[in-house]
Short mmCIF file of C-alpha atoms and ligand atoms in Angstrom, two decimals:
data_model
loop_
_atom_site.label_atom_id
_atom_site.label_comp_id
_atom_site.label_asym_id
_atom_site.label_seq_id
_atom_site.Cartn_x
_atom_site.Cartn_y
_atom_site.Cartn_z
CA UNK K 1 -3.83 195.00 130.92
CA UNK K 2 -1.41 197.90 130.91
CA UNK K 3 1.74 197.92 128.79
CA UNK K 4 4.91 199.73 129.89
CA UNK K 5 7.37 200.44 127.10
CA UNK K 6 10.85 201.13 128.45
CA UNK K 7 13.43 203.01 126.44
CA UNK K 8 16.98 203.79 127.63
CA UNK K 9 18.40 206.90 125.98
CA UNK K 10 22.01 207.94 125.71
CA UNK K 11 22.81 210.76 123.27
CA UNK K 12 20.01 209.99 120.83
CA UNK K 13 18.77 213.54 120.04
CA UNK K 14 18.24 212.92 116.33
CA UNK K 15 16.34 209.67 116.86
CA UNK K 16 13.87 210.70 119.55
CA UNK K 17 11.32 212.59 117.44
CA UNK K 18 10.91 209.91 114.76
CA UNK K 19 10.90 207.25 117.49
CA UNK K 20 8.20 209.05 119.44
CA UNK K 21 6.02 209.59 116.38
CA UNK K 22 6.22 205.94 115.33
CA UNK K 23 5.90 204.60 118.88
CA UNK K 24 2.81 206.61 119.79
CA UNK K 25 1.15 205.72 116.48
CA UNK K 26 1.92 202.01 116.92
CA UNK K 27 0.87 201.89 120.58
CA UNK K 28 -2.31 203.95 120.17
CA UNK K 29 -3.29 201.64 117.32
CA UNK K 30 -3.14 198.62 119.64
CA UNK K 31 -6.09 200.00 121.60
CA UNK K 32 -4.64 198.99 124.97
CA UNK K 33 -3.75 201.20 127.88
CA UNK K 34 -0.03 201.92 127.79
CA UNK K 35 2.76 204.12 129.08
CA UNK K 36 6.28 204.79 127.89
CA UNK K 37 9.13 205.37 130.32
CA UNK K 38 12.13 207.12 128.86
CA UNK K 39 15.31 206.91 130.91
CA UNK K 40 17.89 209.55 130.10
CA UNK K 41 21.16 207.81 130.89
CA UNK K 42 23.26 210.93 131.33
CA UNK K 43 23.06 212.18 127.73
CA UNK K 44 25.30 215.12 126.96
CA UNK K 45 23.26 216.24 123.95
CA UNK K 46 19.71 217.62 123.78
CA UNK K 47 18.03 214.25 124.53
CA UNK K 48 16.92 215.30 128.03
CA UNK K 49 15.19 218.46 126.81
CA UNK K 50 13.47 216.64 123.96
CA UNK K 51 12.16 214.00 126.38
CA UNK K 52 10.81 216.68 128.73
CA UNK K 53 9.00 218.08 125.68
CA UNK K 54 7.36 214.67 125.11
CA UNK K 55 6.12 214.72 128.73
CA UNK K 56 4.28 217.98 128.01
CA UNK K 57 3.00 216.77 124.64
CA UNK K 58 1.56 213.47 125.90
CA UNK K 59 1.29 213.65 129.70
CA UNK K 60 -1.21 210.78 129.54
CA UNK K 61 1.39 208.24 128.45
CA UNK K 62 4.93 209.63 128.85
CA UNK K 63 7.02 209.19 131.98
CA UNK K 64 10.58 210.27 132.35
CA UNK K 65 13.52 209.32 134.52
CA UNK K 66 16.61 211.48 134.38
CA UNK K 67 19.87 209.89 135.54
CA UNK K 68 22.62 211.86 137.16
CA UNK K 69 25.24 210.42 134.83
CA UNK K 70 25.89 207.56 132.44
CA UNK K 71 25.20 204.32 134.31
CA UNK K 72 24.61 202.06 131.33
CA UNK K 73 21.74 200.61 129.33
CA UNK K 74 20.87 197.78 131.72
CA UNK K 75 20.84 199.86 134.93
CA UNK K 76 18.65 202.37 133.05
CA UNK K 77 16.16 199.65 132.19
CA UNK K 78 16.22 198.42 135.81
CA UNK K 79 15.31 201.90 137.05
CA UNK K 80 12.31 201.96 134.75
CA UNK K 81 11.27 198.43 135.79
CA UNK K 82 11.17 199.63 139.38
CA UNK K 83 8.81 202.47 138.56
CA UNK K 84 6.73 200.93 135.78
CA UNK K 85 3.08 200.19 136.48
CA UNK K 86 2.35 197.85 133.56
CA UNK K 87 1.41 194.20 133.74
CA UNK K 88 3.65 193.67 130.74
CA UNK K 89 6.94 195.46 130.19
CA UNK K 90 8.51 195.90 126.78
CA UNK K 91 12.11 197.03 126.32
CA UNK K 92 13.09 198.87 123.17
CA UNK K 93 16.20 200.71 121.93
CA UNK K 94 15.95 204.39 121.11
CA UNK K 95 17.79 204.26 117.79
CA UNK K 96 14.90 202.73 115.78
CA UNK K 97 16.91 199.59 114.99
CA UNK K 98 14.02 197.68 116.57
CA UNK K 99 10.82 198.90 114.87
CA UNK K 100 8.17 199.96 117.45
CA UNK K 101 5.57 198.50 115.06
CA UNK K 102 6.77 195.02 116.12
CA UNK K 103 5.63 195.47 119.73
CA UNK K 104 2.16 194.17 118.86
CA UNK K 105 3.69 190.88 117.70
CA UNK K 106 5.37 190.39 121.09
CA UNK K 107 2.19 191.26 122.98
CA UNK K 108 0.22 188.72 120.96
CA UNK K 109 2.59 186.04 122.28
CA UNK K 110 2.13 187.30 125.85
CA UNK K 111 -1.64 186.96 125.30
CA UNK K 112 -1.06 183.36 124.27
CA UNK K 113 0.35 182.76 127.75
CA UNK K 114 4.12 183.13 127.37
CA UNK K 115 5.78 185.02 130.22
CA UNK K 116 8.94 186.13 128.38
CA UNK K 117 8.93 186.93 124.68
CA UNK K 118 12.36 187.42 123.17
CA UNK K 119 13.12 188.29 119.60
CA UNK K 120 15.71 187.61 116.97
CA UNK K 121 16.59 189.83 114.07
CA UNK K 122 15.52 188.56 110.66
CA UNK K 123 18.15 190.42 108.71
CA UNK K 124 20.58 192.12 111.02
CA UNK K 125 21.70 195.54 109.83
CA UNK K 126 25.00 196.14 111.59
CA UNK K 127 28.65 196.23 110.63
CA UNK K 128 30.33 193.02 109.49
CA UNK K 129 32.53 192.95 112.60
CA UNK K 130 29.59 193.38 114.97
CA UNK K 131 27.59 190.62 113.30
CA UNK K 132 30.38 188.07 113.53
CA UNK K 133 31.34 189.09 117.07
CA UNK K 134 27.68 188.52 117.97
CA UNK K 135 27.63 185.08 116.36
CA UNK K 136 30.68 184.15 118.41
CA UNK K 137 29.30 185.35 121.76
CA UNK K 138 25.91 183.76 121.09
CA UNK K 139 27.71 180.47 120.41
CA UNK K 140 29.85 180.77 123.56
CA UNK K 141 26.83 181.59 125.72
CA UNK K 142 24.88 178.70 124.24
CA UNK K 143 27.68 176.20 124.99
CA UNK K 144 28.62 177.52 128.44
CA UNK K 145 25.34 178.47 130.09
CA UNK K 146 21.84 177.04 130.31
CA UNK K 147 20.37 180.13 128.69
CA UNK K 148 18.77 179.37 125.34
CA UNK K 149 18.07 182.31 123.10
CA UNK K 150 18.73 182.83 119.41
CA UNK K 151 19.92 186.41 119.59
CA UNK K 152 21.04 187.70 122.96
CA UNK K 153 21.84 191.16 121.62
CA UNK K 154 18.31 191.96 120.50
CA UNK K 155 16.71 194.07 123.21
CA UNK K 156 13.18 194.19 121.81
CA UNK K 157 11.60 191.93 124.42
CA UNK K 158 8.40 191.65 126.44
CA UNK K 159 8.17 190.41 130.02
CA UNK K 160 5.28 189.73 132.36
CA UNK K 161 5.30 191.70 135.60
CA UNK K 162 6.03 188.65 137.79
CA UNK K 163 9.27 188.01 135.90
CA UNK K 164 10.37 191.60 136.33
CA UNK K 165 9.63 191.42 140.05
CA UNK K 166 12.05 188.52 140.29
CA UNK K 167 14.66 190.38 138.24
CA UNK K 168 14.32 193.37 140.57
CA UNK K 169 14.67 191.18 143.65
CA UNK K 170 18.21 190.15 142.70
CA UNK K 171 20.96 192.21 144.23
CA UNK K 172 23.44 191.91 141.40
CA UNK K 173 25.61 194.67 140.02
CA UNK K 174 26.53 193.33 136.62
CA UNK K 175 23.17 192.61 135.13
CA UNK K 176 22.28 191.27 131.71
CA UNK K 177 18.50 191.61 131.75
CA UNK K 178 17.42 189.21 128.95
CA UNK K 179 19.47 186.37 130.48
CA UNK K 180 18.35 187.09 134.03
CA UNK K 181 14.70 187.22 132.98
CA UNK K 182 15.14 183.99 131.06
CA UNK K 183 16.33 182.20 134.21
CA UNK K 184 13.05 183.17 135.93
CA UNK K 185 10.80 182.45 132.95
CA UNK K 186 8.49 179.48 133.16
CA UNK K 187 7.31 179.68 129.59
CA UNK K 188 9.61 181.70 127.30
CA UNK K 189 9.36 182.03 123.53
CA UNK K 190 10.92 184.06 120.72
CA UNK K 191 9.60 185.82 117.64
CA UNK K 192 11.30 187.03 114.49
CA UNK K 193 11.51 190.82 114.11
CA UNK K 194 12.68 193.27 111.52
CA UNK K 195 15.91 195.16 112.09
CA UNK K 196 17.14 198.41 110.55
CA UNK K 197 20.27 200.46 110.41
CA UNK K 198 20.68 202.95 113.21
CA UNK K 199 18.44 205.93 112.34
CA UNK K 200 21.10 208.50 113.36
CA UNK K 201 24.23 208.72 115.47
CA UNK K 202 26.66 205.97 116.30
CA UNK K 203 26.47 202.81 118.38
CA UNK K 204 26.99 203.55 122.07
CA UNK K 205 28.80 200.25 122.47
CA UNK K 206 32.50 200.09 121.72
CA UNK K 207 34.09 196.66 121.31
CA UNK K 208 35.49 197.12 124.81
CA UNK K 209 32.03 197.73 126.30
CA UNK K 210 30.69 194.71 124.41
CA UNK K 211 33.44 192.50 125.82
CA UNK K 212 32.61 193.79 129.31
CA UNK K 213 28.93 193.03 128.76
CA UNK K 214 29.68 189.50 127.63
CA UNK K 215 31.94 188.96 130.63
CA UNK K 216 28.95 189.98 132.75
CA UNK K 217 26.86 187.44 130.94
CA UNK K 218 29.32 184.55 131.21
CA UNK K 219 30.47 185.16 134.79
CA UNK K 220 26.91 185.99 135.84
CA UNK K 221 25.44 182.72 134.66
CA UNK K 222 28.11 180.05 134.82
CA UNK K 223 31.16 179.08 136.83
CA UNK K 224 32.43 177.11 133.86
CA UNK K 225 35.45 179.33 133.05
CA UNK K 226 36.67 178.87 136.59
CA UNK K 227 36.03 175.14 136.45
CA UNK K 228 37.68 174.74 133.05
CA UNK K 229 40.67 176.54 134.42
CA UNK K 230 40.86 174.23 137.41
CA UNK K 231 40.70 171.17 135.16
CA UNK K 232 43.25 172.65 132.78
CA UNK K 233 45.55 173.54 135.67
CA UNK K 234 45.22 170.01 137.03
CA UNK K 235 46.10 168.45 133.65
CA UNK K 236 49.08 170.80 133.32
CA UNK K 237 50.42 169.87 136.72
CA UNK K 238 50.11 166.17 135.85
CA UNK K 239 51.91 166.85 132.58
CA UNK K 240 54.73 168.73 134.23
CA UNK K 241 55.10 166.01 136.90
CA UNK K 242 55.36 163.40 134.15
CA UNK K 243 57.89 165.51 132.30
CA UNK K 244 59.91 165.99 135.50
CA UNK K 245 59.90 162.25 136.15
CA UNK K 246 60.97 161.59 132.57
CA UNK K 247 63.85 164.07 132.80
CA UNK K 248 65.01 162.52 136.11
CA UNK K 249 64.82 159.07 134.55
CA UNK K 250 66.90 160.26 131.61
CA UNK K 251 69.47 161.90 133.80
CA UNK K 252 69.98 159.33 136.57
CA UNK K 253 69.00 155.98 135.07
CA UNK K 254 70.11 156.41 131.47
CA UNK K 255 72.85 158.83 132.45
CA UNK K 256 72.06 161.21 129.57
CA UNK K 257 72.25 164.99 129.77
CA UNK K 258 68.88 166.76 129.83
CA UNK K 259 68.23 169.77 127.66
CA UNK K 260 69.09 173.02 129.31
CA UNK K 261 66.00 174.78 128.07
CA UNK K 262 63.39 172.22 129.13
CA UNK K 263 62.86 173.54 132.69
CA UNK K 264 62.56 177.07 131.33
CA UNK K 265 59.89 176.03 128.88
CA UNK K 266 57.95 174.32 131.63
CA UNK K 267 58.29 177.30 133.97
CA UNK K 268 57.11 179.77 131.39
CA UNK K 269 54.18 177.59 130.50
CA UNK K 270 53.10 177.33 134.11
CA UNK K 271 53.51 181.05 134.64
CA UNK K 272 51.19 181.76 131.73
CA UNK K 273 48.62 179.32 133.08
CA UNK K 274 48.82 181.00 136.49
CA UNK K 275 48.26 184.37 134.94
CA UNK K 276 45.14 183.26 133.11
CA UNK K 277 43.90 181.84 136.39
CA UNK K 278 44.57 185.01 138.32
CA UNK K 279 42.69 186.99 135.69
CA UNK K 280 39.68 184.72 135.80
CA UNK K 281 39.53 184.57 139.57
CA UNK K 282 39.80 188.34 139.50
CA UNK K 283 36.60 188.51 137.45
CA UNK K 284 34.67 186.74 140.20
CA UNK K 285 36.42 188.46 143.08
CA UNK K 286 35.71 191.80 141.42
CA UNK K 287 32.03 191.00 141.34
CA UNK K 288 32.01 189.93 145.00
CA UNK K 289 33.74 193.18 145.83
CA UNK K 290 31.08 195.18 144.00
CA UNK K 291 28.28 193.47 145.89
CA UNK K 292 30.05 193.98 149.22
CA UNK K 293 30.40 197.67 148.43
CA UNK K 294 26.62 197.75 147.91
CA UNK K 295 26.68 200.96 145.94
CA UNK K 296 23.40 202.12 144.47
CA UNK K 297 23.07 200.94 140.88
CA UNK K 298 22.08 204.41 139.73
CA UNK K 299 21.03 207.81 140.99
CA UNK K 300 17.87 209.46 139.74
CA UNK K 301 17.95 213.22 139.41
CA UNK K 302 14.24 213.75 138.87
CA UNK K 303 11.13 211.97 137.57
CA UNK K 304 8.00 213.09 135.80
CA UNK K 305 4.58 211.50 135.79
CA UNK K 306 4.77 209.09 138.72
CA UNK K 307 3.11 211.07 141.51
CA UNK K 308 -0.58 211.50 140.87
N1 UDP O 401 22.25 203.17 125.86
C1 UDP O 401 22.15 203.68 127.15
N2 UDP O 401 23.30 203.84 127.88
C2 UDP O 401 24.53 203.47 127.41
C3 UDP O 401 24.61 202.90 126.12
C4 UDP O 401 23.45 202.76 125.37
O1 UDP O 401 21.06 204.02 127.61
O2 UDP O 401 25.51 203.64 128.13
C5 UDP O 401 21.02 203.01 125.04
C6 UDP O 401 21.08 203.65 123.67
O3 UDP O 401 20.69 205.01 123.70
C7 UDP O 401 20.09 202.78 122.88
C8 UDP O 401 20.28 201.42 123.52
O4 UDP O 401 20.85 201.63 124.81
O5 UDP O 401 18.75 203.20 123.10
C9 UDP O 401 21.16 200.50 122.68
O6 UDP O 401 22.38 201.14 122.36
P1 UDP O 401 23.03 201.06 120.90
O7 UDP O 401 21.96 201.20 119.87
O8 UDP O 401 24.14 202.02 120.83
O9 UDP O 401 23.60 199.58 120.90
P2 UDP O 401 23.79 198.63 119.63
O10 UDP O 401 22.49 198.64 118.85
O11 UDP O 401 24.91 199.21 118.84
O12 UDP O 401 24.08 197.30 120.23
MG1 MG O 402 21.35 200.09 118.29
#
């Protein structure tokens, strides 16, 4: 059974050598046939050159995909999925936050018959803000979607080939691979893994990019925000009707004056509700638009090691 390890790389020049040393040692020690596919996601540092060096050093196991620009971590992984030859595919970050030595643990679970093996970080080594933001989005995803995983942000995961085939068959633009794979899994499980500080460099995810990613996750896997909005809008319109009736009653039956500011308050409230609705609908319409455009998800500049 061949193992494909897939690593997206974006400006990770100082991490690649230690990663490669530890990865090759850990994988060779497993005694299975394996390959690693590095995807250079438009790095502007020396990452591309270093990866080409690895291809020369270990042509037996290293494959390389060079993107034409920065298309994002998930599209990079998708490109590697399409070209990988393994029966099991393992995704891993390049910054050594997920120790390559843990791959064996995931593969043992695959051997037991699980088709998707996720992981959760024992002791997460990230900034305070990131950790709590993660807790919040994990909670929201758990309540709003049918996807059950302890730690959606941990990318050290193993998938059987059949699951990846299904993931590749979807024609979506905004992909969140662990969640998509989970929806196709018949028998998923999770293992606990170690987590370290970033070896070098900074996180490639700003808070803005993280919010975008979580919007992809929520809008990709549930219509609940839209539905909640509809229910909320319905309740608001009932409320404003009742208020209108009450004000009319006051004015014409009781003959009292009604407050001047009441209609304004109601109007402003409804305007704000409308705006939230427009924003949410926009999220879905935007996605429909992207699919209609049918742009390629990425563009590969060159590849190494695929044509034998
Ligand atoms: N990455 C990528 N393209 C991007 C952003 C990130 O290929 O646009 C890679 C990055 O090089 C790393 C992995 O995705 O291998 C995870 O990124 P990072 O460690 O910055 O995320 P964090 O651990 O902070 O969530
Ligand atoms: Mg990281």
